[in-house]
Short mmCIF file of C-alpha atoms in Angstrom, two decimals:
data_model
loop_
_atom_site.label_atom_id
_atom_site.label_comp_id
_atom_site.label_asym_id
_atom_site.label_seq_id
_atom_site.Cartn_x
_atom_site.Cartn_y
_atom_site.Cartn_z
CA MET A 658 115.36 123.14 -64.43
CA ILE A 659 114.22 124.56 -68.11
CA GLN A 660 114.06 127.90 -67.00
CA PHE A 661 116.87 127.78 -65.17
CA PHE A 662 119.26 127.04 -68.06
CA SER A 663 117.28 128.94 -70.35
CA GLY A 664 118.46 132.06 -68.32
CA PHE A 665 121.69 131.00 -67.67
CA ARG A 666 122.30 130.17 -71.47
CA SER A 667 123.04 133.78 -72.42
CA SER A 668 125.89 133.86 -69.60
CA ILE A 669 127.42 130.68 -70.62
CA ILE A 670 127.60 132.30 -74.45
CA SER A 671 128.75 135.44 -73.55
CA PHE A 672 131.52 133.95 -71.51
CA ILE A 673 132.91 131.45 -74.39
CA VAL A 674 132.77 134.03 -76.88
CA PHE A 675 134.87 136.50 -74.67
CA PHE A 676 137.50 133.90 -74.59
CA VAL A 677 137.28 132.45 -77.79
CA ILE A 678 138.14 136.47 -78.98
CA PHE A 679 140.39 136.34 -76.43
CA MET A 680 142.42 133.17 -77.66
CA PHE A 681 141.89 134.64 -81.13
CA VAL A 682 143.58 138.05 -80.29
CA SER A 683 146.21 136.20 -78.17
CA GLU A 684 147.22 133.80 -81.22
CA PHE A 685 147.24 136.61 -83.88
CA GLN A 686 149.37 139.46 -81.91
CA ARG A 687 151.41 140.12 -85.25
CA TYR A 688 148.69 141.52 -86.80
CA TRP A 689 147.33 144.05 -84.50
CA PHE A 690 150.82 144.48 -82.40
CA VAL A 691 152.02 147.38 -84.79
CA LYS A 692 148.87 149.18 -83.97
CA ILE A 693 149.23 149.14 -79.93
CA ASN A 694 149.94 152.81 -79.98
CA LEU A 695 146.65 153.40 -81.20
CA ILE A 696 145.04 151.34 -79.22
CA GLU A 697 146.47 153.03 -76.12
CA GLN A 698 145.15 156.21 -77.39
CA VAL A 699 141.68 154.89 -78.20
CA LEU A 700 141.80 153.14 -75.00
CA TYR A 701 140.77 156.21 -72.96
CA GLY A 702 137.85 156.98 -75.17
CA VAL A 703 136.59 153.46 -74.91
CA PHE A 704 136.99 153.86 -70.68
CA ALA A 705 134.61 157.45 -71.45
CA ILE A 706 132.09 155.61 -73.45
CA SER A 707 131.62 152.28 -71.29
CA ILE A 708 131.35 154.28 -67.79
CA LEU A 709 128.79 157.19 -69.66
CA LEU A 710 126.58 154.35 -71.07
CA ALA A 711 126.38 152.02 -67.69
CA SER A 712 125.95 155.21 -65.88
CA TYR A 713 122.84 156.34 -68.25
CA PHE A 714 121.49 152.74 -68.20
CA ASN A 715 121.87 152.17 -64.26
CA ARG A 716 124.49 149.59 -64.77
CA SER A 717 126.63 151.19 -61.93
CA ARG A 718 128.74 148.19 -60.98
CA LEU A 719 130.16 147.77 -64.74
CA ALA A 720 130.85 151.63 -64.43
CA LEU A 721 132.57 151.23 -60.96
CA ALA A 722 134.54 148.29 -62.45
CA ALA A 723 135.72 150.47 -65.34
CA ILE A 724 136.45 153.60 -62.99
CA THR A 725 138.55 151.14 -60.78
CA LEU A 726 140.39 149.67 -63.53
CA LEU A 727 140.74 153.30 -65.36
CA LEU A 728 142.54 154.42 -62.00
CA PHE A 729 144.65 151.43 -62.17
CA TYR A 730 145.68 152.02 -65.72
CA ILE A 731 146.24 155.70 -65.10
CA THR A 732 148.57 154.50 -62.21
CA LEU A 733 150.35 152.39 -64.55
CA GLU A 734 150.67 154.54 -67.42
CA GLN A 735 151.46 157.78 -65.67
CA SER A 736 154.09 158.84 -63.13
CA LEU A 737 151.95 159.61 -60.13
CA PRO A 738 153.37 159.93 -56.66
CA TRP A 739 151.86 156.28 -55.46
CA GLN A 740 153.15 154.60 -58.49
CA SER A 741 156.00 152.95 -56.99
CA TRP A 742 154.17 152.00 -53.65
CA VAL A 743 151.33 150.24 -55.52
CA PHE A 744 153.34 147.78 -57.89
CA SER A 745 155.99 147.26 -55.18
CA HIS A 746 152.83 146.05 -53.48
CA GLY A 747 151.91 143.32 -55.82
CA GLN A 748 150.14 141.31 -53.64
CA TRP A 749 147.78 144.02 -52.33
CA LEU A 750 147.02 144.71 -55.70
CA VAL A 751 145.72 141.24 -56.73
CA LEU A 752 143.73 141.13 -53.99
CA SER A 753 142.08 144.76 -53.89
CA GLY A 754 141.15 144.37 -57.59
CA ALA A 755 139.90 141.02 -57.27
CA GLY A 756 137.93 141.59 -54.03
CA VAL A 757 136.65 144.93 -55.81
CA LEU A 758 135.06 142.66 -58.83
CA SER A 759 133.89 139.91 -56.33
CA MET A 760 131.88 142.39 -54.18
CA LEU A 761 130.78 144.14 -57.33
CA SER A 762 129.08 140.82 -58.11
CA VAL A 763 127.09 141.27 -54.73
CA VAL A 764 125.35 144.61 -54.69
CA LYS A 765 122.81 145.67 -56.75
CA ASP A 766 122.83 148.25 -59.83
CA ARG A 767 121.90 151.18 -58.90
CA GLY A 768 121.86 154.71 -59.95
CA LEU A 769 125.72 155.83 -59.94
CA LEU A 770 125.09 159.80 -59.27
CA SER A 771 123.09 158.83 -56.37
CA ILE A 772 124.06 157.83 -52.31
CA HIS A 773 123.80 154.36 -53.34
CA GLY A 774 126.84 155.28 -55.84
CA PHE A 775 128.62 157.26 -53.08
CA TYR A 776 128.01 154.10 -50.65
CA ARG A 777 129.72 151.30 -53.17
CA CYS A 778 132.47 153.91 -53.72
CA ILE A 779 133.28 153.65 -49.83
CA LEU A 780 132.73 149.75 -50.02
CA ILE A 781 135.45 149.83 -52.82
CA ILE A 782 137.96 151.82 -50.41
CA CYS A 783 137.16 149.25 -48.00
CA VAL A 784 138.32 146.69 -49.98
CA GLY A 785 141.72 148.14 -50.55
CA LEU A 786 142.01 148.74 -46.64
CA ILE A 787 140.74 145.22 -45.83
CA SER A 788 143.46 143.97 -48.33
CA PHE A 789 146.11 145.68 -46.86
CA VAL A 790 145.21 144.96 -42.98
CA TRP A 791 144.60 140.94 -44.56
CA LEU A 792 148.62 140.97 -45.75
CA ASP A 793 149.78 142.25 -42.56
CA THR A 794 147.03 139.61 -40.30
CA ALA A 795 148.10 137.03 -42.53
CA ASP A 796 151.85 137.29 -41.73
CA ILE A 797 151.03 137.07 -38.18
CA LEU A 798 149.04 134.12 -38.88
CA ILE A 799 152.01 132.49 -40.77
CA ILE A 800 154.39 133.25 -37.63
CA LYS A 801 152.10 131.62 -35.27
CA LEU A 802 151.15 128.46 -37.26
CA THR A 803 154.72 127.49 -37.96
CA HIS A 804 155.09 125.51 -35.05
CA ILE A 805 151.87 123.21 -36.34
CA GLU A 806 153.66 120.49 -38.99
CA HIS A 807 150.15 119.58 -40.39
CA PHE A 808 149.52 123.38 -41.34
CA LYS A 809 153.18 123.99 -42.79
CA PRO A 810 152.94 122.62 -46.52
CA TRP A 811 149.79 125.27 -46.84
CA LEU A 812 150.75 127.94 -45.28
CA LYS A 813 152.63 129.48 -48.37
CA TYR A 814 148.65 129.62 -49.81
CA LEU A 815 147.34 131.48 -46.92
CA THR A 816 148.35 135.04 -47.76
CA VAL A 817 147.06 135.24 -51.37
CA GLU A 818 145.57 132.22 -52.70
CA LEU A 819 143.01 131.79 -49.74
CA PRO A 820 141.39 135.13 -50.11
CA LEU A 821 141.55 134.46 -53.70
CA MET A 822 140.14 131.14 -53.58
CA LEU A 823 137.18 132.57 -51.11
CA PHE A 824 136.48 135.37 -54.16
CA SER A 825 136.24 133.02 -56.67
CA PHE A 826 133.80 131.19 -55.25
CA LEU A 827 131.85 134.06 -54.38
CA LEU A 828 131.64 135.25 -58.08
CA LEU A 829 131.22 131.73 -59.63
CA TRP A 830 127.92 131.63 -56.99
CA ARG A 831 126.83 134.78 -58.04
CA PHE A 832 127.44 134.31 -61.65
CA ILE A 833 125.20 130.73 -61.28
CA LYS A 834 122.57 132.38 -59.55
CA GLU A 835 122.02 135.54 -61.15
CA LYS A 836 122.29 134.12 -64.36
CA SER A 837 123.35 138.00 -66.11
CA LEU A 838 125.15 139.24 -68.37
CA VAL A 839 126.89 141.92 -65.64
CA THR A 840 128.18 139.37 -63.80
CA THR A 841 129.55 137.31 -66.52
CA ALA A 842 131.59 140.29 -67.59
CA LEU A 843 132.72 141.00 -64.00
CA LEU A 844 133.85 136.83 -64.05
CA THR A 845 135.86 137.60 -67.25
CA SER A 846 137.64 140.54 -65.81
CA PHE A 847 138.19 138.82 -62.74
CA CYS A 848 139.76 135.97 -64.40
CA ILE A 849 141.96 138.29 -66.94
CA TRP A 850 143.04 139.72 -63.35
CA LEU A 851 144.23 136.65 -62.07
CA GLY A 852 145.75 135.58 -65.49
CA GLN A 853 148.12 138.56 -64.98
CA TYR A 854 149.04 138.55 -61.51
CA TYR A 855 149.96 134.26 -62.29
CA GLN A 856 151.69 135.26 -65.42
CA LEU A 857 149.35 133.21 -67.55
CA VAL A 858 148.30 135.92 -69.69
CA THR A 859 150.95 138.07 -71.29
CA LEU A 860 149.31 140.56 -73.21
CA PRO A 861 149.68 144.52 -72.87
CA TRP A 862 147.21 145.73 -70.35
CA SER A 863 145.98 148.10 -72.66
CA VAL A 864 144.95 145.18 -74.97
CA LEU A 865 143.49 143.24 -72.19
CA LEU A 866 141.32 146.25 -70.89
CA THR A 867 140.10 147.02 -74.15
CA LEU A 868 138.82 143.61 -74.33
CA MET A 869 137.35 143.90 -70.80
CA LEU A 870 135.42 147.03 -71.77
CA MET A 871 134.18 145.82 -74.80
CA HIS A 872 132.76 143.00 -73.13
CA TYR A 873 131.15 145.69 -70.76
CA LEU A 874 129.76 147.70 -73.68
CA PHE A 875 128.16 144.29 -75.00
CA ALA A 876 126.70 143.43 -71.83
CA ILE A 877 125.16 147.02 -71.41
CA VAL A 878 123.72 146.92 -75.34
CA VAL A 879 122.45 143.77 -74.92
CA ASP A 880 120.83 144.30 -71.61
CA SER A 881 119.40 147.44 -72.82
CA TYR A 882 117.78 145.67 -75.77
CA PHE A 883 115.83 142.83 -73.34
CA LEU A 884 114.91 145.72 -71.14
CA ALA A 885 113.42 147.33 -74.15
CA TYR A 886 112.04 144.27 -75.81
CA ARG A 887 111.13 141.61 -73.28
CA ASP A 888 108.97 141.74 -70.33
CA GLU A 889 110.52 142.01 -67.28
CA LEU A 890 107.85 139.29 -65.39
CA THR A 891 107.38 136.71 -67.76
CA THR A 892 110.76 137.30 -70.02
CA LEU A 893 108.79 136.81 -72.88
CA PRO A 894 108.96 139.42 -76.01
CA SER A 895 106.89 142.28 -75.21
CA ARG A 896 104.04 144.11 -77.07
CA ARG A 897 106.98 146.47 -78.60
CA ALA A 898 108.45 143.36 -79.78
CA LEU A 899 105.43 142.00 -81.32
CA ASN A 900 105.00 145.57 -83.50
CA GLN A 901 108.58 145.05 -84.72
CA LEU A 902 107.98 141.54 -86.16
CA SER A 903 104.83 142.58 -87.77
CA LEU A 904 106.81 144.80 -89.99
CA SER A 905 109.08 141.74 -91.47
CA LEU A 906 105.94 139.44 -91.83
CA GLY A 907 105.26 138.15 -95.10
CA ARG A 908 101.61 137.58 -96.69
CA LYS A 909 100.84 134.45 -94.77
CA TYR A 910 100.67 133.89 -90.99
CA THR A 911 98.11 133.41 -88.20
CA LEU A 912 97.79 135.30 -85.22
CA ALA A 913 96.22 134.00 -81.90
CA MET A 914 95.15 136.39 -78.93
CA LEU A 915 95.00 134.22 -75.82
CA ASP A 916 93.70 135.50 -72.23
CA ILE A 917 93.42 133.72 -69.03
CA ASP A 918 90.12 132.90 -67.42
CA HIS A 919 88.84 135.05 -64.39
CA PHE A 920 92.48 136.14 -63.92
CA LYS A 921 90.86 139.45 -61.98
CA LYS A 922 88.90 137.10 -59.90
CA PHE A 923 91.93 135.04 -59.21
CA ASN A 924 94.26 137.90 -58.41
CA ASP A 925 91.61 139.31 -55.99
CA THR A 926 90.99 135.97 -54.17
CA TYR A 927 95.09 134.91 -53.63
CA GLY A 928 96.96 138.05 -54.01
CA HIS A 929 99.33 139.85 -57.06
CA ASP A 930 101.96 137.54 -55.95
CA ILE A 931 100.44 134.50 -56.59
CA GLY A 932 98.81 136.12 -59.71
CA ASP A 933 102.30 137.14 -60.82
CA GLN A 934 103.32 133.28 -60.61
CA VAL A 935 100.48 132.38 -62.34
CA LEU A 936 101.48 134.84 -65.23
CA LYS A 937 105.02 133.21 -65.31
CA LEU A 938 103.61 129.67 -65.10
CA VAL A 939 101.07 130.38 -68.05
CA ALA A 940 104.28 131.83 -70.10
CA SER A 941 106.46 129.24 -69.81
CA LYS A 942 103.90 126.74 -70.99
CA LEU A 943 103.00 128.97 -74.05
CA ALA A 944 106.90 129.31 -74.98
CA GLN A 945 106.89 125.85 -75.55
CA VAL A 946 104.29 125.93 -78.22
CA LYS A 947 105.07 123.72 -81.30
CA GLY A 948 104.63 125.07 -85.15
CA SER A 949 107.13 127.58 -85.03
CA GLY A 950 105.25 129.80 -82.74
CA LYS A 951 106.52 133.32 -81.52
CA VAL A 952 104.93 134.08 -78.02
CA PHE A 953 104.43 137.63 -77.01
CA ARG A 954 103.08 139.10 -73.78
CA TYR A 955 100.60 141.63 -75.01
CA GLY A 956 99.74 143.25 -71.92
CA GLY A 957 98.35 142.04 -68.53
CA GLU A 958 96.72 138.74 -69.13
CA GLU A 959 96.89 138.84 -72.65
CA PHE A 960 99.22 136.96 -74.86
CA THR A 961 99.76 136.77 -78.52
CA ILE A 962 101.25 134.21 -80.35
CA VAL A 963 102.49 134.50 -84.43
CA PHE A 964 102.72 131.58 -86.65
CA PRO A 965 104.17 133.03 -89.84
CA GLY A 966 103.48 130.99 -93.02
CA LYS A 967 100.85 129.08 -91.70
CA ASN A 968 97.13 129.13 -91.73
CA ILE A 969 94.61 127.98 -89.23
CA GLU A 970 94.58 124.35 -89.93
CA GLN A 971 98.25 123.93 -89.52
CA SER A 972 98.23 126.42 -86.24
CA LEU A 973 95.05 125.04 -84.36
CA PRO A 974 96.95 121.70 -83.16
CA ALA A 975 99.81 123.49 -81.62
CA LEU A 976 97.25 126.14 -79.69
CA GLU A 977 94.93 122.99 -78.44
CA ALA A 978 98.39 121.72 -77.05
CA VAL A 979 99.16 124.55 -75.12
CA ARG A 980 95.68 125.13 -74.11
CA GLN A 981 95.60 121.84 -72.33
CA ALA A 982 98.86 122.15 -70.78
CA VAL A 983 97.92 125.03 -68.96
CA GLU A 984 94.87 123.36 -67.82
CA ASP A 985 96.68 120.13 -67.06
CA TYR A 986 99.01 121.89 -64.95
CA LYS A 987 98.35 121.82 -61.06
CA ILE A 988 99.27 124.66 -58.60
CA VAL A 989 99.75 124.48 -55.35
CA ILE A 990 98.97 127.73 -53.39
CA ARG A 991 100.42 127.31 -49.68
CA GLN A 992 97.46 129.98 -48.01
CA GLU A 993 98.60 132.13 -45.22
CA GLN A 994 98.28 130.62 -41.51
CA ARG A 995 96.08 132.22 -39.13
CA LYS A 996 96.94 133.33 -35.87
CA THR A 997 94.29 131.84 -33.88
CA LYS A 998 94.62 128.79 -31.51
CA GLU A 999 92.29 126.85 -33.26
CA ALA A 1000 93.64 127.54 -36.61
CA ARG A 1001 97.26 126.73 -35.39
CA SER A 1002 95.92 123.05 -34.35
CA HIS A 1003 94.65 122.06 -37.85
CA LYS A 1004 96.52 120.26 -39.78
CA LYS A 1005 99.36 121.07 -42.44
CA SER A 1006 97.04 119.82 -45.32
CA ASN A 1007 94.24 122.33 -44.63
CA GLN A 1008 97.02 125.05 -45.25
CA VAL A 1009 97.57 124.08 -49.01
CA LYS A 1010 95.38 124.48 -51.89
CA THR A 1011 95.41 122.74 -55.54
CA VAL A 1012 93.95 125.01 -58.33
CA SER A 1013 94.60 125.13 -62.07
CA VAL A 1014 93.62 128.04 -64.34
CA THR A 1015 92.76 127.67 -68.15
CA ILE A 1016 93.08 130.29 -70.92
CA SER A 1017 90.63 131.34 -74.14
CA ILE A 1018 92.07 131.67 -77.52
CA GLY A 1019 91.21 133.50 -80.70
CA LEU A 1020 92.66 132.69 -83.78
CA ALA A 1021 92.58 134.71 -87.13
CA ALA A 1022 94.71 134.49 -90.14
CA ARG A 1023 95.82 137.23 -92.58
CA THR A 1024 93.75 137.20 -95.78
CA SER A 1025 94.55 139.60 -98.48
CA LYS A 1026 94.23 143.42 -98.07
CA LEU A 1027 94.26 142.68 -94.37
CA THR A 1028 96.92 144.60 -92.18
CA PHE A 1029 98.74 143.29 -89.43
CA GLU A 1030 96.49 145.18 -86.93
CA GLN A 1031 93.20 144.31 -88.88
CA THR A 1032 94.33 140.55 -88.68
CA LEU A 1033 94.76 141.00 -84.58
CA LYS A 1034 91.68 142.82 -84.32
CA LEU A 1035 89.62 139.73 -86.22
CA ALA A 1036 91.78 137.28 -83.54
CA ASP A 1037 90.80 139.45 -80.59
CA GLN A 1038 87.13 139.01 -81.77
CA ALA A 1039 87.79 135.42 -81.87
CA LEU A 1040 88.89 135.50 -78.46
CA TYR A 1041 85.82 137.28 -77.27
CA ARG A 1042 83.81 134.51 -79.07
CA ALA A 1043 85.88 131.90 -77.33
CA LYS A 1044 85.00 133.66 -73.79
CA LYS A 1045 81.13 133.58 -74.75
CA SER A 1046 81.10 130.25 -75.30
CA GLY A 1047 82.42 128.82 -72.24
CA ARG A 1048 85.95 129.75 -72.10
CA ASN A 1049 88.60 127.43 -71.93
CA ASN A 1050 88.69 126.95 -76.16
CA VAL A 1051 89.93 128.15 -79.20
CA SER A 1052 87.63 130.13 -81.20
CA GLU A 1053 88.25 130.89 -85.21
#
């Protein structure tokens, strides 16, 4: 539950911040409306930057959403042959746009200039065709259901509101399940799209699209940062983030090097999938360290904790607490069931095994004239002593 809300937090914050900015822009129109011509001219450049960056960082869903919105804006602003048809079919337009955004929340990010990107373009076209067919089908259904008295009050919602509600549920489900900034950006675009259709939003499209694209750019930049500085498996800051922190540390700090005991043997016995689960478990326990400790995945089964402004005596209780927390946690492993008749007759309890892991910790405080790398080496040497003295302990 804690991990769920930890991952969900960034999405919620992003969603709230977007709508705070949106309300701010709506409230103070008099300050920017005189620059509306400049916004319209700059918008095409923002489109280009968003599509290029999204493609470069393999955020193809945002790239396709931006391309779709760009086609809409060009249709809105330019005298194109299909312009009158598009805007005379408002129901088709709102269903197609909402359907594309909800569909993009379901598919995975792939390279835009690949066969996967081509398939997604086909999907977008299919959404438009399905929306068109649905509108004709809904009219026929309404005629057939008119004679049923119980359905009469609801038939007016069948054509547009019913599919929009389904799209909304789909996007909200993906928003909650995926907990990513990409789905958050798609959800905010979806809200703006519906707000315009129902005339709840009165801002010019150039301003609305600029806000959407800025949210896309924010999602791309933040996701790229996490890709560079976060470990994908454990979600802890990576070794690169540790090196970055080392540049800002003061003269007083303590470093701890931690290693999962017998991890290679555990991996060989239970498999790499279980090994990955153990790494995530240990990482979640280490992330709860007290004493202002900052946790990093150093590499493999090794982790580093930095205590800025603390000496060994101040850091030791926090390290003992996380060591004990890891040792006390029992891991339930469901072993693969064998195919023999004899094995199938065994009780279910024989297929479940409870194990625990331990960690060894080496601790070193920075002293005068020692660099960060030298202090880290001392902590690594202390870790070696902890393993030599029986493991599952803290050594200075």
